[in-house]
Coordinates of C-alpha atoms and ligand atoms in Angstrom, one line a residue:
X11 CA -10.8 12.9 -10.9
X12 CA -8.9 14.7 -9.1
X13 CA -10.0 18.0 -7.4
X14 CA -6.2 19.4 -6.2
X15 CA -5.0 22.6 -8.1
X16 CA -2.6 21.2 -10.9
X17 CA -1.4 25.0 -11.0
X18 CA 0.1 24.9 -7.4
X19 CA 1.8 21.1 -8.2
X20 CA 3.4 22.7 -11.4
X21 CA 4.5 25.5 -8.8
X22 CA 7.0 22.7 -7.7
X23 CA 7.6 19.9 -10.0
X24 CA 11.0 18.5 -10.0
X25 CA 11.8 20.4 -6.9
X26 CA 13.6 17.8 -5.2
X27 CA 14.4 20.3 -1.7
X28 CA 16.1 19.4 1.0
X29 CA 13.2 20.2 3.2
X30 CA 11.8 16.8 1.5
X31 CA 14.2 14.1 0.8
X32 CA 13.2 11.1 -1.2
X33 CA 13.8 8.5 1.2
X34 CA 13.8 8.3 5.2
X35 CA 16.0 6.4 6.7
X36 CA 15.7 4.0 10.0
X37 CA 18.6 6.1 11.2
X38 CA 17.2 9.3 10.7
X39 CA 14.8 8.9 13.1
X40 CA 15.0 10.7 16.6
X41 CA 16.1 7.7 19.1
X42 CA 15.3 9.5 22.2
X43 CA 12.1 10.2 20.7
X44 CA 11.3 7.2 19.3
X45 CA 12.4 6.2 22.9
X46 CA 9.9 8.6 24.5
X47 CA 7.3 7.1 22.8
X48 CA 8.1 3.2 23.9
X49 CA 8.1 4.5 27.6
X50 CA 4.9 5.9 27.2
X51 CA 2.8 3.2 24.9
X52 CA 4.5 0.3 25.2
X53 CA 6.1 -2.4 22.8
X54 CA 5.6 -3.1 20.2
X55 CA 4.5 -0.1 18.9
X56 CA 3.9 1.3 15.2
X57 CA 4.8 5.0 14.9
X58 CA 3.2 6.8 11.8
X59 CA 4.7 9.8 10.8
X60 CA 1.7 12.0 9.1
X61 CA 3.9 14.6 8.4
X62 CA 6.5 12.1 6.2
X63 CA 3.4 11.2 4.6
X64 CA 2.2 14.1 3.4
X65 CA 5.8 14.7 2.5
X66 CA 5.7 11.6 -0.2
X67 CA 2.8 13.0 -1.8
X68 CA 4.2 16.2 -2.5
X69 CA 6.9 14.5 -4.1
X70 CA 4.2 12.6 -6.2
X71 CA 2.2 15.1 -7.3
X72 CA 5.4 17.3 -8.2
X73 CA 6.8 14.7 -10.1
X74 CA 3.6 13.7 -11.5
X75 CA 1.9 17.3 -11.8
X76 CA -0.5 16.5 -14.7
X77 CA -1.6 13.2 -13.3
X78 CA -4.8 11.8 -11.4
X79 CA -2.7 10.3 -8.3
X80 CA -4.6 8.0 -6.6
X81 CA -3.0 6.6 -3.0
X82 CA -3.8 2.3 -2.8
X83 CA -5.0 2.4 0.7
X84 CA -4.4 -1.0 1.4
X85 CA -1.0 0.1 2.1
X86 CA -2.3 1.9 5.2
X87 CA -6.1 2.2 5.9
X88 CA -5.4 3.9 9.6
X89 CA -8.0 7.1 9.9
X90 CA -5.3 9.7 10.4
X91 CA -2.9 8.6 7.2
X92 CA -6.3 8.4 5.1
X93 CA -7.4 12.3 6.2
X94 CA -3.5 13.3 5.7
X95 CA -3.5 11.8 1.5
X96 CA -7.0 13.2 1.1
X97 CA -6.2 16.7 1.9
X98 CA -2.7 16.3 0.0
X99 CA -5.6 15.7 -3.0
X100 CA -4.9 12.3 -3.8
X101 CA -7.8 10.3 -5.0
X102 CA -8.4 6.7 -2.7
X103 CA -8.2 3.1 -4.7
X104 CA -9.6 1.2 -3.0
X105 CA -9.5 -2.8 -2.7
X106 CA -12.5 -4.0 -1.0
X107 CA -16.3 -2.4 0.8
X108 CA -14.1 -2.5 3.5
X109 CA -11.5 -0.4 1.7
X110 CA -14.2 2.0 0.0
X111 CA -16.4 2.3 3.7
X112 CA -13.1 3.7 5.3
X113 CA -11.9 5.9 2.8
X114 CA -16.3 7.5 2.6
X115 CA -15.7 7.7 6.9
X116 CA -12.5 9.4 5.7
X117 CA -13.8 11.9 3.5
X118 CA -13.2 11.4 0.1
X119 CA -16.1 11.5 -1.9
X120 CA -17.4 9.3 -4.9
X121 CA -15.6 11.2 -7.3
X122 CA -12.2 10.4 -5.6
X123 CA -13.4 6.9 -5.3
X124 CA -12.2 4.3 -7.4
X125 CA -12.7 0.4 -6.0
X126 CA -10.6 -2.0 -7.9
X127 CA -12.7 -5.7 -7.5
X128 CA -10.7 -8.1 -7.6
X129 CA -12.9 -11.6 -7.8
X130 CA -14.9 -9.3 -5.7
X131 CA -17.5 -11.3 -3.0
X132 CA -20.9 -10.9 -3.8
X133 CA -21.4 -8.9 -0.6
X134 CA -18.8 -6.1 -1.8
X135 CA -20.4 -5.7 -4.9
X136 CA -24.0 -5.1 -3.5
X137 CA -22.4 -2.5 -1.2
X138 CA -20.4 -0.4 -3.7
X139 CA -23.6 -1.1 -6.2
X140 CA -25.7 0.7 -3.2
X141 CA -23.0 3.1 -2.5
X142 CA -22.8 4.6 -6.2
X143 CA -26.9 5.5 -5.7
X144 CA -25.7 7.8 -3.5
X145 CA -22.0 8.9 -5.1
X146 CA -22.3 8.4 -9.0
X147 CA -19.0 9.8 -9.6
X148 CA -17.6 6.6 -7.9
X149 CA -15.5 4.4 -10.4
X150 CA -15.7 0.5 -10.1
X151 CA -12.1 -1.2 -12.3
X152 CA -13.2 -4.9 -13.3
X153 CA -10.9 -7.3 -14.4
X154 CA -13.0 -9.7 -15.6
X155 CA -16.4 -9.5 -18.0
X156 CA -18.1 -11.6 -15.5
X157 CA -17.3 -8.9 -13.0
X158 CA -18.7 -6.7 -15.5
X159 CA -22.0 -9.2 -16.1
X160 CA -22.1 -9.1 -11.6
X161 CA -22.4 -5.3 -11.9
X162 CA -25.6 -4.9 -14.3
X163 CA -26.9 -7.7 -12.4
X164 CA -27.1 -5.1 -9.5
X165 CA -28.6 -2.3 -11.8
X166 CA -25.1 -0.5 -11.6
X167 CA -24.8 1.5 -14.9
X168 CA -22.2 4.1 -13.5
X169 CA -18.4 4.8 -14.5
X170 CA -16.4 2.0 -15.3
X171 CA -12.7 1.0 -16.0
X172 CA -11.4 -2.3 -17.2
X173 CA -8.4 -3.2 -15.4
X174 CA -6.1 -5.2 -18.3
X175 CA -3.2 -8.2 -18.0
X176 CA -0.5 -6.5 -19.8
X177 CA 1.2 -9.2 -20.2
X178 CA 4.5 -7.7 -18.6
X179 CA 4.7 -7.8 -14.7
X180 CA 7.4 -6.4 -12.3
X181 CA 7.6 -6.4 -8.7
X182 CA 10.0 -6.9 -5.1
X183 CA 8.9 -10.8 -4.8
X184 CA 6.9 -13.4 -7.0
X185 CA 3.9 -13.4 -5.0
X186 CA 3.2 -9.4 -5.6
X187 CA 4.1 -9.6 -9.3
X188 CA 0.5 -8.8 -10.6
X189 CA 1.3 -7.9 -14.6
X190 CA 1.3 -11.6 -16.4
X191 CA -0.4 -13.1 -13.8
X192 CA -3.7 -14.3 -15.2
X193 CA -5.6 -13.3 -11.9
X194 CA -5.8 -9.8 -13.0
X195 CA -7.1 -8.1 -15.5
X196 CA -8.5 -8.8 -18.7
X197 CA -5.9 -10.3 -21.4
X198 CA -4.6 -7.7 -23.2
X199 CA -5.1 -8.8 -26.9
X200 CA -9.2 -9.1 -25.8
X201 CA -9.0 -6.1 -23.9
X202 CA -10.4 -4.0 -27.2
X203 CA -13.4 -5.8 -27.6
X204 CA -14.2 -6.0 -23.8
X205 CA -14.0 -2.5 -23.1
X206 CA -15.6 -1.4 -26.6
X207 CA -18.6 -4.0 -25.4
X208 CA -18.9 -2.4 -21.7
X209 CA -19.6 0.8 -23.3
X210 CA -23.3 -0.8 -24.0
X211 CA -23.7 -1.0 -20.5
X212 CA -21.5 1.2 -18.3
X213 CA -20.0 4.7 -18.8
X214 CA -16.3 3.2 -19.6
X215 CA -13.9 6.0 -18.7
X216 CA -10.4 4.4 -18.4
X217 CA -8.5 1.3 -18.4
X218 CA -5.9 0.1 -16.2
X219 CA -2.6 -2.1 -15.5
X220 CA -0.7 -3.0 -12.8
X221 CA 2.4 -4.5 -13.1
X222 CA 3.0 -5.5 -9.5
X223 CA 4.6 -4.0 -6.0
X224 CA 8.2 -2.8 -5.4
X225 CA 9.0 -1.7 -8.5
X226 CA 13.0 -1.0 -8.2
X227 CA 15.3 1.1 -10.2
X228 CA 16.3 -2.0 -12.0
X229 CA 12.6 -2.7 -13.1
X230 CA 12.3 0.4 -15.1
X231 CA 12.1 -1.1 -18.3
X232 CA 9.2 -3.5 -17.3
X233 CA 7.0 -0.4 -15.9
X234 CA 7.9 1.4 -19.0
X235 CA 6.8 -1.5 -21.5
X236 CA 3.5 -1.7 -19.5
X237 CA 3.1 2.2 -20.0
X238 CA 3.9 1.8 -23.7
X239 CA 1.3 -1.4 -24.6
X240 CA -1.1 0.6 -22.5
X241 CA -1.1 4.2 -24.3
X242 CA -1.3 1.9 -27.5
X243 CA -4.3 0.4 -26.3
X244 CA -6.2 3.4 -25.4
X245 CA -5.3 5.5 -28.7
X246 CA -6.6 2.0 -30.3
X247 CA -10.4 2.5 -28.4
X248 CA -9.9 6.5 -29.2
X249 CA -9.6 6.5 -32.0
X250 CA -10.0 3.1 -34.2
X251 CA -9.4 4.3 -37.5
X252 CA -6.0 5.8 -36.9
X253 CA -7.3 9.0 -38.6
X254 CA -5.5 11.0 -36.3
X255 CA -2.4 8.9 -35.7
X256 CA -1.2 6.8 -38.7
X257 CA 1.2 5.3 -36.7
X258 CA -1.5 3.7 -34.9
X259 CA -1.0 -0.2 -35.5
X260 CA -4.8 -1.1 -34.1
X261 CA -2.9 -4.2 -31.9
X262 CA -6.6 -6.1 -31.2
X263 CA -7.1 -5.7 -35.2
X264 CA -10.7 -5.5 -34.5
X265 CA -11.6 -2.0 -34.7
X266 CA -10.7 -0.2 -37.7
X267 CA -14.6 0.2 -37.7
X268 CA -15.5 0.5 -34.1
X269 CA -16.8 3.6 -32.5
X270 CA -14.2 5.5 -30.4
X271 CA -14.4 5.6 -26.5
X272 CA -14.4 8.4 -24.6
X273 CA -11.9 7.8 -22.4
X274 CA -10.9 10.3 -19.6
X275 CA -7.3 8.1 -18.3
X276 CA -5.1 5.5 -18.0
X277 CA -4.1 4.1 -14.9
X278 CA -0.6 2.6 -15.5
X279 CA -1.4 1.4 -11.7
X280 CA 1.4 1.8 -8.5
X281 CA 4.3 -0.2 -7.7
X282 CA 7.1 2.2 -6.9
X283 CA 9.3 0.8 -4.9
X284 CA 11.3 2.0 -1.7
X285 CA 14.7 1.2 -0.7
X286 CA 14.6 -1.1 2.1
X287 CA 18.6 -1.4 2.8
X288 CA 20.2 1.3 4.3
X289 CA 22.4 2.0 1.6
X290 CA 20.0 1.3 -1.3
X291 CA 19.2 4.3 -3.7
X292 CA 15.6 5.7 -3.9
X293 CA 13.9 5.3 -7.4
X294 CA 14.6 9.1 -9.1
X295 CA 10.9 9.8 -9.2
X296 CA 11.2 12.3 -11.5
X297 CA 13.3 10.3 -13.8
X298 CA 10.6 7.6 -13.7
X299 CA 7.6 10.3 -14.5
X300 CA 9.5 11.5 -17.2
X301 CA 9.9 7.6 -18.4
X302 CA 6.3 7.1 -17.8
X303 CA 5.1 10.2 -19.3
X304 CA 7.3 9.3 -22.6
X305 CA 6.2 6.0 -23.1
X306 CA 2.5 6.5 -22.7
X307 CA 2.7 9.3 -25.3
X308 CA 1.1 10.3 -27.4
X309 CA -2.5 10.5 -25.6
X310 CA -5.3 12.6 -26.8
X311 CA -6.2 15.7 -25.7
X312 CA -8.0 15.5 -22.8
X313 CA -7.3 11.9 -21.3
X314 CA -5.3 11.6 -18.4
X315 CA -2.3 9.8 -16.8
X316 CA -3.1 8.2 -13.8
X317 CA -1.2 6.0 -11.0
X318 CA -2.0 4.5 -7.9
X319 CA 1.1 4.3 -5.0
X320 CA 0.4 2.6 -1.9
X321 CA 4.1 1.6 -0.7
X322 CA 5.8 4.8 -2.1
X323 CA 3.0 7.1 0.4
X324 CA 3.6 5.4 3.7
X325 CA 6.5 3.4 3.7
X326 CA 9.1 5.3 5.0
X327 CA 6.5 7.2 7.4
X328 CA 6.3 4.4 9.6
X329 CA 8.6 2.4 11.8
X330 CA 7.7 -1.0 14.1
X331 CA 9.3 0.0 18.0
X332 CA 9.7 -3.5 19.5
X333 CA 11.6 -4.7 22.7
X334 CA 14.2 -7.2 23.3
X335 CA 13.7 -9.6 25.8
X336 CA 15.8 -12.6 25.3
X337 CA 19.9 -12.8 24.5
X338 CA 20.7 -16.2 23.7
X339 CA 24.2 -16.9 22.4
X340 CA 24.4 -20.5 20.8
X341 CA 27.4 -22.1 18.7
X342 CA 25.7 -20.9 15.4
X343 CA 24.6 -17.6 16.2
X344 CA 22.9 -15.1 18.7
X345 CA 19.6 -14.9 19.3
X346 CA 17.8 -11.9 19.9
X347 CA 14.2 -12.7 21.3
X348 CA 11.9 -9.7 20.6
X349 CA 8.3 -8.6 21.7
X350 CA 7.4 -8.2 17.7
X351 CA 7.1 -11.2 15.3
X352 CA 5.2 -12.4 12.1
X353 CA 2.3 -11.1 13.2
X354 CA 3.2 -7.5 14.0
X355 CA 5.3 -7.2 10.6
X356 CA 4.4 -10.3 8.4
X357 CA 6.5 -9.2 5.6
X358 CA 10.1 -10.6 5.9
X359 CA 8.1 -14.3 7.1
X360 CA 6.1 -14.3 3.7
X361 CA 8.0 -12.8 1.0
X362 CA 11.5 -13.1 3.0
X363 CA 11.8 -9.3 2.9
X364 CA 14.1 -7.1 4.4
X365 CA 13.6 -4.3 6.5
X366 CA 16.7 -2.2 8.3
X367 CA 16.4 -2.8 12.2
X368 CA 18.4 -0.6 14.5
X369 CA 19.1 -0.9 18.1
X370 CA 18.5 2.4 20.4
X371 CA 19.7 0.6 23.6
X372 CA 18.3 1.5 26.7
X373 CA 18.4 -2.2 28.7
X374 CA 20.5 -3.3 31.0
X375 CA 23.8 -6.1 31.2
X376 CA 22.9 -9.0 32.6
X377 CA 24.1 -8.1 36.4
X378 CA 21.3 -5.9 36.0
X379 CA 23.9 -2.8 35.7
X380 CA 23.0 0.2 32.5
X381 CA 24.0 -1.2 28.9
X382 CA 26.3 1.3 27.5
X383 CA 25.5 3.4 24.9
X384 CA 24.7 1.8 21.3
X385 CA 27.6 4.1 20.0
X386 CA 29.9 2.7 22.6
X387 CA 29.2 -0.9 21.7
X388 CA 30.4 -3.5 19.3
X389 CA 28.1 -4.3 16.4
X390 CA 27.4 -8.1 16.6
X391 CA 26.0 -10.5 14.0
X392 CA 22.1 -11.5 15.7
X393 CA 19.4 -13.5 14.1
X394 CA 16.1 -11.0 15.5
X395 CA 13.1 -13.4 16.3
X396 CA 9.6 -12.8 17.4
X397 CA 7.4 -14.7 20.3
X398 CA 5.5 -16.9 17.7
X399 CA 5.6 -20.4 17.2
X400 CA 7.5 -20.9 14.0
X401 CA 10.9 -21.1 12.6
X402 CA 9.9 -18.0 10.0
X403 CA 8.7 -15.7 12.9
X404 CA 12.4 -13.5 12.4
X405 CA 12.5 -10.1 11.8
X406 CA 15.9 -10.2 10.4
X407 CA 18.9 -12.6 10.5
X408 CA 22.6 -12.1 10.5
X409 CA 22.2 -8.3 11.4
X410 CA 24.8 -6.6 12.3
X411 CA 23.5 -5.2 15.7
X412 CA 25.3 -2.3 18.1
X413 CA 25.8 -5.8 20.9
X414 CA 22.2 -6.2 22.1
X415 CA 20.7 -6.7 25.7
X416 CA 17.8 -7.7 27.6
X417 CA 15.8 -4.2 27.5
X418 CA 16.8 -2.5 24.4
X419 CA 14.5 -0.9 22.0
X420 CA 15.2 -2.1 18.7
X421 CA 13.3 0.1 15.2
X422 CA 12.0 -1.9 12.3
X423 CA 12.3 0.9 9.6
X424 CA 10.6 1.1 6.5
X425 CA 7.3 -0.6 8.1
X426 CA 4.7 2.3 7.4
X427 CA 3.4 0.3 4.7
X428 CA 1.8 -3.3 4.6
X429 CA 2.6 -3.3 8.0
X430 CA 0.0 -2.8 10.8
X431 CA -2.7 -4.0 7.6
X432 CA -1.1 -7.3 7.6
X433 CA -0.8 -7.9 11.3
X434 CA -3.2 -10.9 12.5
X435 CA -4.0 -12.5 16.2
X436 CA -1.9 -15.3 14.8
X437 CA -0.8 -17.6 18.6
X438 CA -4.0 -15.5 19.9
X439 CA -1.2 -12.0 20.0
X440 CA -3.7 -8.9 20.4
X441 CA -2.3 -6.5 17.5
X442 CA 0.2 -4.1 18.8
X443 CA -0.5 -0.2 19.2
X444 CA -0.4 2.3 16.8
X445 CA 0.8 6.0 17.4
X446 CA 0.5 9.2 15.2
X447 CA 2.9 11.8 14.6
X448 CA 1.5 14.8 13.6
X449 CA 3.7 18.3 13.5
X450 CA 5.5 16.4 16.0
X451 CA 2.3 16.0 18.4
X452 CA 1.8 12.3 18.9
X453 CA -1.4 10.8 19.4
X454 CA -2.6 6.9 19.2
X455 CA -4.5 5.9 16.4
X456 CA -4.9 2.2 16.6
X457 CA -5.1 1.3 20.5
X458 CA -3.2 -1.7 21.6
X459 CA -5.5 -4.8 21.5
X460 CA -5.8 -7.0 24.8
X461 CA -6.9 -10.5 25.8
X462 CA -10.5 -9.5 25.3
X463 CA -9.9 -8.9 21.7
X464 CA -9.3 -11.8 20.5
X465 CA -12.7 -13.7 21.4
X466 CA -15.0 -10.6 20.3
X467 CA -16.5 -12.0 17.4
X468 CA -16.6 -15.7 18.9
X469 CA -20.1 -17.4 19.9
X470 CA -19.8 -20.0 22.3
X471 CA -22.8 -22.1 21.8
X472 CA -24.1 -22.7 25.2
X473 CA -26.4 -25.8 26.1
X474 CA -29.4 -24.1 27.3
X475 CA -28.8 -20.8 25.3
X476 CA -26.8 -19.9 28.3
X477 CA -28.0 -16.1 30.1
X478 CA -27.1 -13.7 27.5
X479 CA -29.7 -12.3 25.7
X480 CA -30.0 -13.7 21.9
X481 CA -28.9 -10.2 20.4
X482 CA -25.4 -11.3 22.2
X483 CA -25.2 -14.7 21.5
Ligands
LIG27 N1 -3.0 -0.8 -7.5 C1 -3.3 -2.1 -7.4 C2 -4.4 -2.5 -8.3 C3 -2.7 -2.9 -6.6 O1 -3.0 -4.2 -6.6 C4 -1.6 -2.4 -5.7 C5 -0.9 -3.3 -4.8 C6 -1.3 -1.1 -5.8 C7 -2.0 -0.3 -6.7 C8 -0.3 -0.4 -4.9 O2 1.0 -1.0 -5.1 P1 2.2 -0.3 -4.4 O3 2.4 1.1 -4.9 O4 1.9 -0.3 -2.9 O5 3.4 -1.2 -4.7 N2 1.7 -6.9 0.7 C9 2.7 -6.7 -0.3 C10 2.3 -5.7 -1.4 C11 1.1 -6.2 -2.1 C12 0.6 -5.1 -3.1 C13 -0.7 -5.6 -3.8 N3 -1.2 -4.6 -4.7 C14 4.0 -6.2 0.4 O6 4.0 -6.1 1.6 O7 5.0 -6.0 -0.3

């Protein structure tokens, strides 16, 4: 749980100040900063924006005051936005050992810890088995029994939540639509009886649901039906015989006879989305806590709501700096060439996404001569497309871009989250550079990659076992 003071986050809830709007936009960055920071690192270039992060989780945990928040870290697992959500007093989810080792190096301990295994390899579970000897407060969420069977194989006898399929899912694309999809979770009219047997072997303290990432304002009523079918659930293990709530409709009907479980929470999961267009509202945070809150209700004293935002933390935090290199005007269309493609920012190649891209100028006409300034130019309709090798490497097509040239420095807003943890060597491209802002002081925290980075973990097998010593080979 949770160790921040719920008193000072009461101090605020609702507040939604000026100081702290609820989205950032692409164009309310600082161009001659942004600018700045090209000249000096290079392109492209992620720019993290620590103080915008720590920014979203005040709005969090004023919305959410009486809440366990925990931040998805997959979202962004650099060392600088981990320390930033830890000492905001969010808790860490965590997806993988690799996941749970960065958030320990970050300093959250077990009891902020909760690693969400997901057909986990055996390798991750013998690590977070060994890690819990050490942090007992550490919470492993299985979704399946046989994940639950894996664990007591190890001897792990520590805190447990069962992650449950809802049945309901919501999400920005298909492929991130996680409620309903029978990957995850344990069905939710066997959930009962799974969780009720885990208590024979683990210290059950919550259950869990997820309905899937990029929740929009239109999506409401999904999340809300998740939160409802939950709360039922868990006053169902609480208390089976309804004593205390008649209204309860016990939906497994198994347990009018079952012992209660003592749980501490339910994690109606993350998903809150971001608005990705320029002129898209923000989801009224407030307005969705007070939905959530609502439909979870009633829950016994003492059990907690908790939720798990990756996107809504670090999205807007972060923009992609990338440089144009190529103006090619064909019949169809113009084609801006870029330093940055698919695997810089793979989101708009795999789910088609769209992020905002805005052109800060700086390059030159093509007799060499300044470009004007952006405000002086015509906006033109370009396709932007990165240096990679296929026809879904674009960044964005049919934007309307202040006329572009060989030179200028383009921003790929909204990119703070699954976008520098998505980025491969794809075409062998060394991943790009990744800079910090911290009360304004920017400092790298990813370095750029080079040519060397890309064979580091090869072998080479040589004929005679070549001249490197075996430790090397
Ligand atoms: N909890 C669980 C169990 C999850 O699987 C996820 C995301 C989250 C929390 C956080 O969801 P968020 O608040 O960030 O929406 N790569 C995709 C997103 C995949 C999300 C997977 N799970 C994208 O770029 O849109």
């Amino acid at each position: 749980m949770s160790d921040r003071d719920v008193g000072a986050a009461e101090a605020t809830t609702g507040s939604v100040d000026d100081d702290n709007p609820p989205v950032r936009r692409v164009s309310d960055w600082d161009a001659d900063r942004l600018a700045a920071l090209a000249a000096d690192h290079e392109t492209p270039l992620y720019v993290q924006d620590l103080d915008r992060v720590r920014e979203n989780c005040e709005r969090l945990l004023a919305a959410f005051p009486d809440a366990d928040v925990r931040y998805a870290v997959k979202a962004h697992t650099g060392r600088a936005v981990l320390e930033a959500v830890r000492d905001a007093g969010l808790d860490a989810e965590c997806a993988s050992a690799g996941e749970v080792d960065r958030a320990l190096a970050a300093g959250f301990d077990g009891s902020r810890l909760h690693y969400t295994a997901v057909n986990p390899p055996a390798r991750d579970l013998d690590y977070v088995a060994d890690v819990a000897e050490a942090e007992p407060e550490l919470t492993v969420t299985a979704g399946a029994v046989d994940t639950l069977d894996r664990l007591a194989e190890r001897g792990y006898d520590g805190r447990v939540c069962v992650r449950v399929n809802p049945g309901v899912g919501a999400g920005h694309h298909e492929k991130v639509t996680t409620g309903g999809a029978a990957k995850f979770g344990i069905p939710y009219d066997r959930a009962a009886a799974a969780v009720r047997a885990a208590t024979e072997r683990f210290d059950v303290v919550g259950i869990h649901a997820h309905a899937g990432s990029g929740i929009d304002p239109d999506q409401l009523d999904s999340h809300r039906e998740l939160v409802a079918r939950m709360g039922e659930l868990a006053r169902e293990l609480i208390d089976p015989s309804g004593d205390t709530d008649p209204s309860d409709n016990d939906p497994s009907g198994d347990g009018a006879d079952a012992d209660p479980v003592d749980l501490e929470y339910v994690d109606v999961g993350g998903g809150f989305g971001v608005p990705y267009e320029e002129d898209a509202p923000p989801l009224d945070l407030p307005a969705v806590a007070a939905a959530t809150r609502e439909a979870v209700a009633p829950l016994p004293e003492g059990v907690d709501l908790a939720i798990e935002p990756g996107r809504y933390v670090v999205a807007d935090a972060g923009v992609l700096l990338t440089r144009v290199n190529t103006v090619k005007p064909t019949p169809d269309e113009t084609v801006v060439g870029v330093d940055a493609g698919m695997t810089d920012l793979l989101r708009p190649a795999m789910y088609d996404a769209y992020h905002p891209i805005r052109n800060l100028g700086g390059g030159r006409e093509p007799d060499g001569g300044d470009a004007p300034p952006v405000a002086e130019r015509e906006a033109t309709p370009v396709t932007v497309a990165g240096p990679i090798c296929e026809t879904g490497d674009t960044l964005g097509t049919n934007r309307a871009l202040a006329d572009p040239n060989r030179g200028d420095l383009l921003a790929v807003g909204v990119a703070g989250a699954y976008g520098y943890e998505m980025a491969s060597q794809y075409n062998s491209r060394p991943r790009p550079a990744e800079v910090a802002l911290d009360d304004g002081t920017a400092t790298i925290a990813r370095r750029r990659e080079d040519l060397s980075d890309l064979t580091v973990a090869e072998r080479h097998p040589e004929p005679d076992g070549g001249d490197r010593p075996e430790a090397e080979r």
